[in-house]
Short mmCIF file of C-alpha atoms in Angstrom, two decimals:
data_model
loop_
_atom_site.label_atom_id
_atom_site.label_comp_id
_atom_site.label_asym_id
_atom_site.label_seq_id
_atom_site.Cartn_x
_atom_site.Cartn_y
_atom_site.Cartn_z
CA MET W 1 -0.96 -0.14 21.18
CA ASP W 2 -1.03 3.60 20.78
CA ASP W 3 -4.24 5.49 22.18
CA GLU W 4 -4.89 6.82 18.46
CA THR W 5 -4.69 3.62 16.70
CA ARG W 6 -6.94 1.67 19.28
CA ARG W 7 -9.60 4.69 18.64
CA LEU W 8 -9.56 4.23 15.05
CA LEU W 9 -9.69 0.53 15.20
CA THR W 10 -12.69 0.53 17.65
CA TRP W 11 -14.31 3.13 15.43
CA VAL W 12 -13.44 0.58 12.29
CA ASP W 13 -14.66 -2.56 14.19
CA ALA W 14 -17.71 -1.06 15.54
CA HIS W 15 -19.39 -1.38 12.12
CA ASP W 16 -21.36 -4.28 11.08
CA ALA W 17 -19.11 -4.58 7.93
CA PRO W 18 -15.97 -2.99 7.12
CA PRO W 19 -16.36 0.81 6.51
CA ARG W 20 -15.44 2.24 2.92
CA HIS W 21 -12.14 4.09 2.29
CA ASP W 22 -14.37 7.29 1.81
CA GLU W 23 -15.72 7.00 5.11
CA VAL W 24 -12.31 6.18 6.90
CA GLU W 25 -10.72 9.11 5.59
CA PRO W 26 -13.46 11.88 6.66
CA TRP W 27 -13.45 9.96 10.24
CA LEU W 28 -9.41 10.56 10.29
CA LEU W 29 -9.81 14.43 9.31
CA ALA W 30 -12.35 14.73 11.77
CA GLN W 31 -10.17 13.24 14.47
CA ASP W 32 -7.49 15.79 13.47
CA TRP W 33 -5.19 13.22 11.39
CA THR W 34 -3.92 15.58 8.66
CA PRO W 35 -3.16 14.25 5.21
CA CYS W 36 0.86 13.98 4.59
CA GLY W 37 1.39 11.80 1.18
CA GLU W 38 -0.57 10.51 -1.80
CA GLY W 39 0.84 7.70 -4.08
CA ASP W 40 -0.99 5.86 -6.53
CA TRP W 41 -2.87 3.71 -4.83
CA ALA W 42 -3.37 5.26 -1.39
CA ARG W 43 -3.52 8.16 0.85
CA ALA W 44 -1.31 9.03 4.09
CA TYR W 45 -2.56 10.82 7.02
CA ARG W 46 -0.36 11.84 10.14
CA SER W 47 -1.55 11.16 13.77
CA PRO W 48 -2.49 14.19 15.82
CA ALA W 49 0.44 13.39 18.02
CA GLY W 50 2.63 13.10 14.75
CA ARG W 51 4.15 9.47 15.54
CA LEU W 52 1.76 7.38 13.16
CA ALA W 53 0.75 7.04 9.72
CA ALA W 54 -2.60 5.74 8.53
CA ARG W 55 -2.56 4.59 4.73
CA VAL W 56 -5.79 4.31 3.04
CA SER W 57 -6.41 2.77 -0.32
CA PRO W 58 -9.69 2.06 -2.15
CA PHE W 59 -8.22 -0.73 -3.94
CA ASP W 60 -4.77 -2.32 -3.64
CA PRO W 61 -4.36 -6.05 -4.31
CA ALA W 62 -0.71 -6.01 -3.09
CA CYS W 63 -1.48 -4.75 0.25
CA ALA W 64 -1.79 -8.46 1.59
CA PHE W 65 1.93 -9.21 0.57
CA THR W 66 3.06 -6.05 2.17
CA VAL W 67 1.27 -6.78 5.30
CA ALA W 68 2.69 -10.32 5.17
CA LEU W 69 6.08 -8.88 4.80
CA TYR W 70 6.06 -6.26 7.72
CA ARG W 71 4.57 -8.82 9.87
CA GLU W 72 7.17 -11.49 9.29
CA GLY W 73 9.72 -9.11 9.24
CA ALA W 74 8.93 -7.32 12.56
CA GLY W 75 12.00 -6.15 14.68
CA ASN W 76 13.98 -6.03 11.58
CA ARG W 77 15.34 -2.31 11.63
CA TYR W 78 14.96 -2.01 7.67
CA LEU W 79 11.60 -2.66 7.82
CA PRO W 80 8.69 -0.33 9.13
CA ARG W 81 6.59 -0.83 12.05
CA LEU W 82 3.16 -2.09 11.29
CA ASP W 83 0.67 -1.08 14.38
CA ALA W 84 -2.83 -2.59 12.57
CA HIS W 85 -4.18 -3.61 9.49
CA ARG W 86 -8.01 -3.93 8.15
CA ASN W 87 -9.73 -5.02 5.15
CA LEU W 88 -12.19 -2.24 4.07
CA ASP W 89 -15.32 -2.40 1.84
CA GLY W 90 -14.82 -3.53 -1.46
CA GLY W 91 -11.23 -4.22 -1.44
CA GLY W 92 -9.96 -1.24 0.54
CA GLN W 93 -7.23 -1.25 2.80
CA LEU W 94 -6.31 0.37 6.05
CA MET W 95 -2.55 0.31 7.59
CA VAL W 96 -1.47 1.88 10.34
CA MET W 97 2.44 2.33 10.66
CA GLU W 98 5.25 4.29 12.45
CA LEU W 99 5.62 7.63 10.77
CA LEU W 100 8.33 7.76 8.30
CA ASP W 101 9.87 10.78 6.35
CA ALA W 102 11.40 10.91 2.83
CA VAL W 103 15.16 10.45 1.95
CA PRO W 104 17.15 12.10 -0.53
CA ALA W 105 16.84 10.42 -4.01
CA ASP W 106 20.74 9.47 -4.06
CA ASP W 107 20.51 7.99 -0.92
CA ALA W 108 17.42 6.02 -1.69
CA GLN W 109 18.92 4.74 -4.85
CA GLN W 110 22.15 3.72 -2.86
CA TRP W 111 19.77 1.75 -0.32
CA HIS W 112 18.07 0.01 -3.35
CA ARG W 113 21.40 -1.31 -4.50
CA ARG W 114 22.75 -2.43 -1.33
CA LEU W 115 19.46 -4.32 -0.81
CA HIS W 116 20.53 -6.65 -3.86
CA ASP W 117 24.44 -6.47 -3.35
CA PRO W 118 26.10 -9.49 -1.58
CA ALA W 119 28.93 -7.51 -0.07
CA ALA W 120 26.50 -5.35 1.80
CA HIS W 121 24.73 -8.11 3.17
CA ARG W 122 28.05 -9.94 4.40
CA ALA W 123 28.28 -6.78 6.26
CA ASP W 124 24.87 -5.93 7.53
CA PRO W 125 23.19 -9.29 8.45
CA GLY W 126 20.15 -7.42 9.14
CA LEU W 127 19.97 -6.12 5.78
CA ALA W 128 20.91 -9.68 4.54
CA ALA W 129 17.49 -11.00 6.57
CA ALA W 130 15.23 -8.20 5.19
CA ALA W 131 16.58 -8.79 1.56
CA ALA W 132 15.67 -12.58 2.00
CA LEU W 133 12.38 -11.78 3.49
CA ILE W 134 11.64 -9.42 0.89
CA ASP W 135 12.64 -11.65 -2.10
CA GLY W 136 10.30 -14.62 -0.48
CA VAL W 137 7.44 -12.59 -0.18
CA HIS W 138 7.96 -11.34 -3.74
CA ARG W 139 7.86 -14.76 -5.20
CA ARG W 140 4.76 -15.33 -3.14
CA ALA W 141 2.98 -12.08 -4.83
CA GLU W 142 4.63 -13.24 -8.24
CA ALA W 143 2.93 -16.59 -7.98
CA GLU W 144 -0.69 -15.48 -6.47
CA LEU W 145 -0.73 -11.85 -7.45
CA PRO W 146 -2.21 -11.19 -11.33
CA TRP W 147 0.11 -8.74 -13.14
CA CYS W 148 2.27 -8.20 -10.18
CA GLY W 149 5.37 -5.96 -10.89
CA PRO W 150 9.06 -6.42 -10.30
CA LEU W 151 10.15 -4.69 -6.71
CA ASP W 152 9.56 -1.34 -6.84
CA ASP W 153 12.99 0.64 -6.82
CA ASN W 154 11.35 4.12 -6.77
CA PRO W 155 13.25 6.34 -4.28
CA GLY W 156 10.11 7.07 -2.53
CA ASN W 157 9.83 3.60 -1.40
CA VAL W 158 12.94 3.78 0.77
CA MET W 159 12.07 6.12 3.92
CA ARG W 160 13.65 6.83 7.41
CA ASP W 161 12.23 6.48 10.88
CA ALA W 162 12.31 9.02 13.50
CA ALA W 163 15.83 7.71 14.42
CA GLY W 164 17.09 8.34 10.91
CA ARG W 165 17.28 4.71 9.98
CA ALA W 166 16.31 3.56 6.35
CA LYS W 167 13.22 1.33 6.01
CA PHE W 168 12.06 -0.36 2.57
CA VAL W 169 8.34 0.43 1.74
CA ASP W 170 5.66 -0.45 -0.50
CA LEU W 171 7.97 -2.82 -2.56
CA PHE W 172 4.98 -4.95 -4.08
CA TYR W 173 2.41 -3.71 -6.50
CA VAL W 174 0.21 -4.52 -9.40
CA GLN W 175 1.30 -3.09 -12.74
CA GLY W 176 -1.53 -0.57 -12.87
CA LEU W 177 -0.87 0.54 -16.46
CA VAL W 178 -1.60 -3.29 -17.32
CA LEU W 179 -4.39 -3.63 -15.11
CA TYR W 180 -6.19 -0.63 -16.37
CA ASP W 181 -5.25 -1.01 -20.08
CA LYS W 182 -7.24 -4.42 -19.68
CA ALA W 183 -9.86 -2.88 -18.09
CA LEU W 184 -10.63 -1.33 -21.57
CA THR W 185 -9.17 -3.79 -23.84
CA ALA W 186 -9.85 -7.37 -22.16
CA PRO W 187 -11.99 -6.65 -19.25
CA ALA W 188 -12.97 -10.42 -18.85
CA GLU W 189 -9.48 -11.05 -17.99
CA VAL W 190 -9.75 -8.70 -14.94
CA VAL W 191 -13.37 -9.88 -13.92
CA ALA W 192 -11.72 -13.68 -14.07
CA ALA W 193 -8.53 -12.62 -12.16
CA LEU W 194 -10.05 -10.31 -9.73
CA PRO W 195 -13.18 -11.21 -7.51
CA ALA W 196 -15.88 -8.22 -7.88
CA GLU W 197 -15.90 -7.75 -3.98
CA LEU W 198 -12.30 -6.92 -3.97
CA ARG W 199 -12.39 -4.60 -6.69
CA ARG W 200 -15.61 -2.55 -6.06
CA HIS W 201 -13.55 0.85 -5.54
CA MET W 202 -10.86 0.01 -8.15
CA PHE W 203 -11.60 3.17 -10.31
CA GLU W 204 -11.43 5.42 -7.29
CA ILE W 205 -7.50 5.03 -6.58
CA PRO W 206 -5.49 8.43 -6.69
CA ALA W 207 -3.72 7.50 -9.67
CA ILE W 208 -6.87 7.19 -11.65
CA GLY W 209 -7.93 10.70 -10.79
CA ARG W 210 -4.89 12.19 -11.93
CA GLU W 211 -4.16 10.14 -14.99
CA ALA W 212 -7.48 8.84 -16.54
CA SER W 213 -9.70 11.25 -18.55
CA PRO W 214 -13.33 11.48 -17.55
CA ASP W 215 -14.25 9.44 -20.88
CA GLU W 216 -11.84 6.81 -20.20
CA LEU W 217 -13.11 6.23 -16.66
CA VAL W 218 -16.60 6.14 -18.16
CA ARG W 219 -15.93 3.42 -20.59
CA MET W 220 -13.56 1.26 -18.29
CA ARG W 221 -16.19 1.30 -15.74
CA ALA W 222 -18.60 0.45 -18.49
CA ALA W 223 -16.42 -2.50 -19.63
CA ILE W 224 -16.02 -4.02 -16.37
CA ALA W 225 -19.81 -3.87 -15.94
CA ALA W 226 -20.50 -5.51 -18.97
CA ALA W 227 -17.71 -8.24 -18.13
CA ASP W 228 -19.57 -8.63 -14.63
CA GLY W 229 -22.81 -9.26 -16.67
CA HIS W 230 -24.39 -5.90 -15.12
#
């Protein structure tokens, strides 16, 4: 295990209870990890030595399936190396992975097509193995994860490692537009589907800060609190 990962895990595991995402992120910054990306569900931080990325999410119900994919696919050249994973307070998630870089959108779209192309699978057993594992984990997610979306073919979900090899990342997700609409229109469904202890920070993901108005955020919080009986 890399020393930077070891120091991070030592700090996380020293807590009596899992730290919050908003405690992990200041710790990373204080240790000279630098912000290097922000998606809908998480922020990423580059390690001081530039070899690792820490992905920190306040709330990501799909993360368990992503972790399962990376662990079950360890050694497959098309899946990223996962060095560590920790559950954080209230459904937050921390992953430490190899640092990856973006690829051009056209290249990414070609890789997404290859992932589902039988001819590409016949020519590349590693790609075929990755595709089979991705489909298998996705079927589990569809069966178990409320409002699971289809495989995410966003170009940003194909990246490359230091050697230039393509990697498929963050393919599984909850349909956020559905989930957060239901927070307003059918909060009882959200409360029934997601335990309170796993959605404590559901209104703190980056996408909410970008896309929801302050009034919408207040109304969503109030609706969920009322459905919880608070």
